[in-house]
Amino acid sequence: MTKIKKAKSSLSGMIFILSLVAGLSALVLGSVYKLTEEPIKKAKDTKELEAIKEVVYGDFANNPFEERFTISTADGKGKLELFPARDENGNIISVAIKTFSNNGFGGKIELMAGYFVDGTINKYKVIEHKETPGLGTKVAEPKFSEQFHGIHPGKHVFKVKQDGGNIDAVTAATISSRAVVDAIQRGYDAFNKLSAGN
């Protein structure tokens, strides 16, 4: 009889201790998340602002980050962020669009693409990806990215050469190259739809 009571007592004690440890762990994790949430957000915002500066045309007089707004993708199934860049008179000289493709070799690729007001591409900057180092990661290098400057997706066959277009894909990284084209096309289509008032 004494042994049964001891066993019950030990089991209750272990459950209590485990619950206490789990509760304290959750409290610590929650506190760490709260402490790091704001610095992480600030670092992400800084990274995006730097990308905007790289992809829009020329010097701008406003803060595109403060004027950002959300636009719908052309198919209406997603949302993209648009950042207008204005001259000293307040006229929009170019826009940056945070766009993406889910078709990368490693999954989702996010990039900041810069367009002139007529939709012609200025530059792009990869901001998030999981592509293969030394292969897919080359889509972020100038040798690949510079060929997009001055191309209007609505006036060219905007595809990699393997698909009948005029973009030279990265050697052994055609999937990653297609994903960049897909992301830039998505941004262009959304901007074009917005400009047309649809």
GROMACS .gro file of C-alpha atoms in nm:
model
  198
    1MET     CA    1   0.000   0.000   0.000
    2THR     CA    2   0.282   0.239   0.087
    3LYS     CA    3   0.458   0.164  -0.243
    4ILE     CA    4   0.143   0.256  -0.445
    5LYS     CA    5   0.112   0.587  -0.260
    6LYS     CA    6   0.479   0.664  -0.323
    7ALA     CA    7   0.441   0.586  -0.694
    8LYS     CA    8   0.137   0.814  -0.723
    9SER     CA    9   0.320   1.087  -0.535
   10SER     CA   10   0.627   1.059  -0.759
   11LEU     CA   11   0.413   1.068  -1.077
   12SER     CA   12   0.226   1.378  -0.957
   13GLY     CA   13   0.556   1.543  -0.868
   14MET     CA   14   0.709   1.469  -1.209
   15ILE     CA   15   0.402   1.604  -1.391
   16PHE     CA   16   0.414   1.919  -1.178
   17ILE     CA   17   0.786   1.972  -1.245
   18LEU     CA   18   0.747   1.909  -1.620
   19SER     CA   19   0.456   2.154  -1.636
   20LEU     CA   20   0.658   2.412  -1.445
   21VAL     CA   21   0.960   2.371  -1.677
   22ALA     CA   22   0.738   2.390  -1.988
   23GLY     CA   23   0.568   2.703  -1.856
   24LEU     CA   24   0.896   2.873  -1.771
   25SER     CA   25   1.042   2.778  -2.111
   26ALA     CA   26   0.741   2.930  -2.290
   27LEU     CA   27   0.775   3.246  -2.080
   28VAL     CA   28   1.147   3.278  -2.163
   29LEU     CA   29   1.088   3.214  -2.536
   30GLY     CA   30   0.807   3.470  -2.542
   31SER     CA   31   1.028   3.728  -2.371
   32VAL     CA   32   1.318   3.665  -2.611
   33TYR     CA   33   1.081   3.698  -2.910
   34LYS     CA   34   0.950   4.031  -2.777
   35LEU     CA   35   1.304   4.160  -2.721
   36THR     CA   36   1.427   4.058  -3.069
   37GLU     CA   37   1.111   4.132  -3.271
   38GLU     CA   38   1.177   4.506  -3.316
   39PRO     CA   39   1.553   4.479  -3.398
   40ILE     CA   40   1.479   4.203  -3.653
   41LYS     CA   41   1.207   4.418  -3.815
   42LYS     CA   42   1.441   4.719  -3.828
   43ALA     CA   43   1.718   4.509  -3.987
   44LYS     CA   44   1.472   4.377  -4.248
   45ASP     CA   45   1.344   4.729  -4.322
   46THR     CA   46   1.701   4.858  -4.359
   47LYS     CA   47   1.785   4.573  -4.598
   48GLU     CA   48   1.477   4.650  -4.810
   49LEU     CA   49   1.548   5.025  -4.814
   50GLU     CA   50   1.903   4.956  -4.937
   51ALA     CA   51   1.761   4.730  -5.209
   52ILE     CA   52   1.519   5.005  -5.316
   53LYS     CA   53   1.809   5.252  -5.345
   54GLU     CA   54   1.992   5.005  -5.568
   55VAL     CA   55   1.709   4.932  -5.810
   56VAL     CA   56   1.527   5.261  -5.867
   57TYR     CA   57   1.644   5.510  -6.127
   58GLY     CA   58   1.864   5.801  -6.019
   59ASP     CA   59   1.848   6.005  -5.702
   60PHE     CA   60   1.509   6.056  -5.546
   61ALA     CA   61   1.387   6.332  -5.317
   62ASN     CA   62   1.135   6.133  -5.114
   63ASN     CA   63   1.154   5.828  -4.890
   64PRO     CA   64   0.998   5.549  -5.101
   65PHE     CA   65   0.981   5.329  -4.793
   66GLU     CA   66   0.745   5.571  -4.618
   67GLU     CA   67   0.521   5.594  -4.927
   68ARG     CA   68   0.494   5.221  -4.990
   69PHE     CA   69   0.158   5.065  -5.060
   70THR     CA   70   0.024   4.724  -5.148
   71ILE     CA   71  -0.088   4.623  -5.497
   72SER     CA   72  -0.261   4.306  -5.612
   73THR     CA   73  -0.091   4.062  -5.847
   74ALA     CA   74  -0.244   4.053  -6.195
   75ASP     CA   75  -0.426   3.728  -6.114
   76GLY     CA   76  -0.564   3.879  -5.792
   77LYS     CA   77  -0.431   3.590  -5.583
   78GLY     CA   78  -0.145   3.772  -5.411
   79LYS     CA   79  -0.013   4.105  -5.290
   80LEU     CA   80   0.308   4.292  -5.367
   81GLU     CA   81   0.457   4.604  -5.212
   82LEU     CA   82   0.525   4.904  -5.435
   83PHE     CA   83   0.768   5.185  -5.341
   84PRO     CA   84   0.743   5.506  -5.552
   85ALA     CA   85   1.059   5.714  -5.610
   86ARG     CA   86   0.990   6.084  -5.674
   87ASP     CA   87   1.196   6.376  -5.803
   88GLU     CA   88   1.216   6.714  -5.625
   89ASN     CA   89   0.887   6.820  -5.790
   90GLY     CA   90   0.704   6.518  -5.650
   91ASN     CA   91   0.682   6.336  -5.984
   92ILE     CA   92   0.730   5.959  -5.982
   93ILE     CA   93   1.045   5.881  -6.177
   94SER     CA   94   1.054   5.507  -6.109
   95VAL     CA   95   0.912   5.244  -5.876
   96ALA     CA   96   1.050   4.951  -5.681
   97ILE     CA   97   0.831   4.645  -5.634
   98LYS     CA   98   0.898   4.372  -5.381
   99THR     CA   99   0.806   4.066  -5.580
  100PHE     CA  100   0.861   3.691  -5.567
  101SER     CA  101   0.852   3.356  -5.741
  102ASN     CA  102   0.775   3.021  -5.582
  103ASN     CA  103   0.949   2.841  -5.869
  104GLY     CA  104   1.312   2.863  -5.760
  105PHE     CA  105   1.518   2.545  -5.734
  106GLY     CA  106   1.517   2.590  -5.356
  107GLY     CA  107   1.162   2.726  -5.340
  108LYS     CA  108   1.064   3.088  -5.295
  109ILE     CA  109   1.283   3.370  -5.426
  110GLU     CA  110   1.208   3.729  -5.318
  111LEU     CA  111   1.354   4.027  -5.495
  112MET     CA  112   1.321   4.401  -5.528
  113ALA     CA  113   1.270   4.500  -5.891
  114GLY     CA  114   1.301   4.857  -6.019
  115TYR     CA  115   1.092   4.979  -6.312
  116PHE     CA  116   1.070   5.305  -6.503
  117VAL     CA  117   0.721   5.457  -6.517
  118ASP     CA  118   0.655   5.289  -6.853
  119GLY     CA  119   0.732   4.944  -6.708
  120THR     CA  120   1.085   4.910  -6.849
  121ILE     CA  121   1.317   4.731  -6.608
  122ASN     CA  122   1.598   4.927  -6.446
  123LYS     CA  123   1.756   4.676  -6.205
  124TYR     CA  124   1.670   4.409  -5.954
  125LYS     CA  125   1.820   4.285  -5.628
  126VAL     CA  126   1.764   3.942  -5.474
  127ILE     CA  127   1.669   3.983  -5.107
  128GLU     CA  128   1.575   3.627  -5.001
  129HIS     CA  129   1.643   3.286  -5.157
  130LYS     CA  130   1.739   2.925  -5.087
  131GLU     CA  131   1.915   2.854  -5.414
  132THR     CA  132   2.217   2.627  -5.452
  133PRO     CA  133   2.544   2.804  -5.357
  134GLY     CA  134   2.769   2.853  -5.659
  135LEU     CA  135   2.489   2.780  -5.906
  136GLY     CA  136   2.147   2.931  -5.837
  137THR     CA  137   2.302   3.204  -5.626
  138LYS     CA  138   2.459   3.342  -5.945
  139VAL     CA  139   2.123   3.499  -6.037
  140ALA     CA  140   2.222   3.773  -5.789
  141GLU     CA  141   2.547   3.848  -5.972
  142PRO     CA  142   2.589   4.136  -6.221
  143LYS     CA  143   2.681   3.901  -6.510
  144PHE     CA  144   2.322   3.772  -6.503
  145SER     CA  145   2.130   4.068  -6.359
  146GLU     CA  146   2.270   4.341  -6.586
  147GLN     CA  147   2.109   4.192  -6.897
  148PHE     CA  148   1.764   4.290  -6.761
  149HIS     CA  149   1.837   4.664  -6.770
  150GLY     CA  150   1.633   4.839  -7.040
  151ILE     CA  151   1.410   4.540  -7.119
  152HIS     CA  152   1.036   4.603  -7.131
  153PRO     CA  153   0.855   4.276  -7.041
  154GLY     CA  154   0.553   4.378  -7.248
  155LYS     CA  155   0.756   4.444  -7.563
  156HIS     CA  156   1.003   4.154  -7.559
  157VAL     CA  157   0.979   3.779  -7.538
  158PHE     CA  158   1.056   3.793  -7.170
  159LYS     CA  159   1.184   3.439  -7.113
  160VAL     CA  160   1.515   3.260  -7.088
  161LYS     CA  161   1.664   3.149  -7.420
  162GLN     CA  162   1.581   2.784  -7.347
  163ASP     CA  163   1.214   2.888  -7.357
  164GLY     CA  164   1.244   3.100  -7.672
  165GLY     CA  165   1.323   3.433  -7.506
  166ASN     CA  166   1.627   3.660  -7.499
  167ILE     CA  167   1.759   3.615  -7.143
  168ASP     CA  168   2.078   3.411  -7.103
  169ALA     CA  169   2.017   3.172  -6.814
  170VAL     CA  170   2.289   3.100  -6.560
  171THR     CA  171   2.473   2.783  -6.668
  172ALA     CA  172   2.338   2.480  -6.478
  173ALA     CA  173   2.083   2.703  -6.302
  174THR     CA  174   1.803   2.743  -6.556
  175ILE     CA  175   1.534   2.689  -6.292
  176SER     CA  176   1.671   2.972  -6.076
  177SER     CA  177   1.701   3.194  -6.385
  178ARG     CA  178   1.339   3.123  -6.480
  179ALA     CA  179   1.231   3.209  -6.125
  180VAL     CA  180   1.391   3.555  -6.150
  181VAL     CA  181   1.215   3.616  -6.483
  182ASP     CA  182   0.889   3.495  -6.327
  183ALA     CA  183   0.926   3.730  -6.027
  184ILE     CA  184   1.007   4.033  -6.245
  185GLN     CA  185   0.718   3.949  -6.478
  186ARG     CA  186   0.485   3.925  -6.175
  187GLY     CA  187   0.595   4.271  -6.062
  188TYR     CA  188   0.555   4.416  -6.411
  189ASP     CA  189   0.207   4.265  -6.457
  190ALA     CA  190   0.090   4.406  -6.124
  191PHE     CA  191   0.233   4.751  -6.204
  192ASN     CA  192   0.088   4.744  -6.556
  193LYS     CA  193  -0.254   4.654  -6.419
  194LEU     CA  194  -0.231   4.936  -6.163
  195SER     CA  195  -0.121   5.187  -6.430
  196ALA     CA  196  -0.410   5.085  -6.652
  197GLY     CA  197  -0.649   5.147  -6.362
  198ASN     CA  198  -0.768   4.785  -6.341
   0.00000   0.00000   0.00000
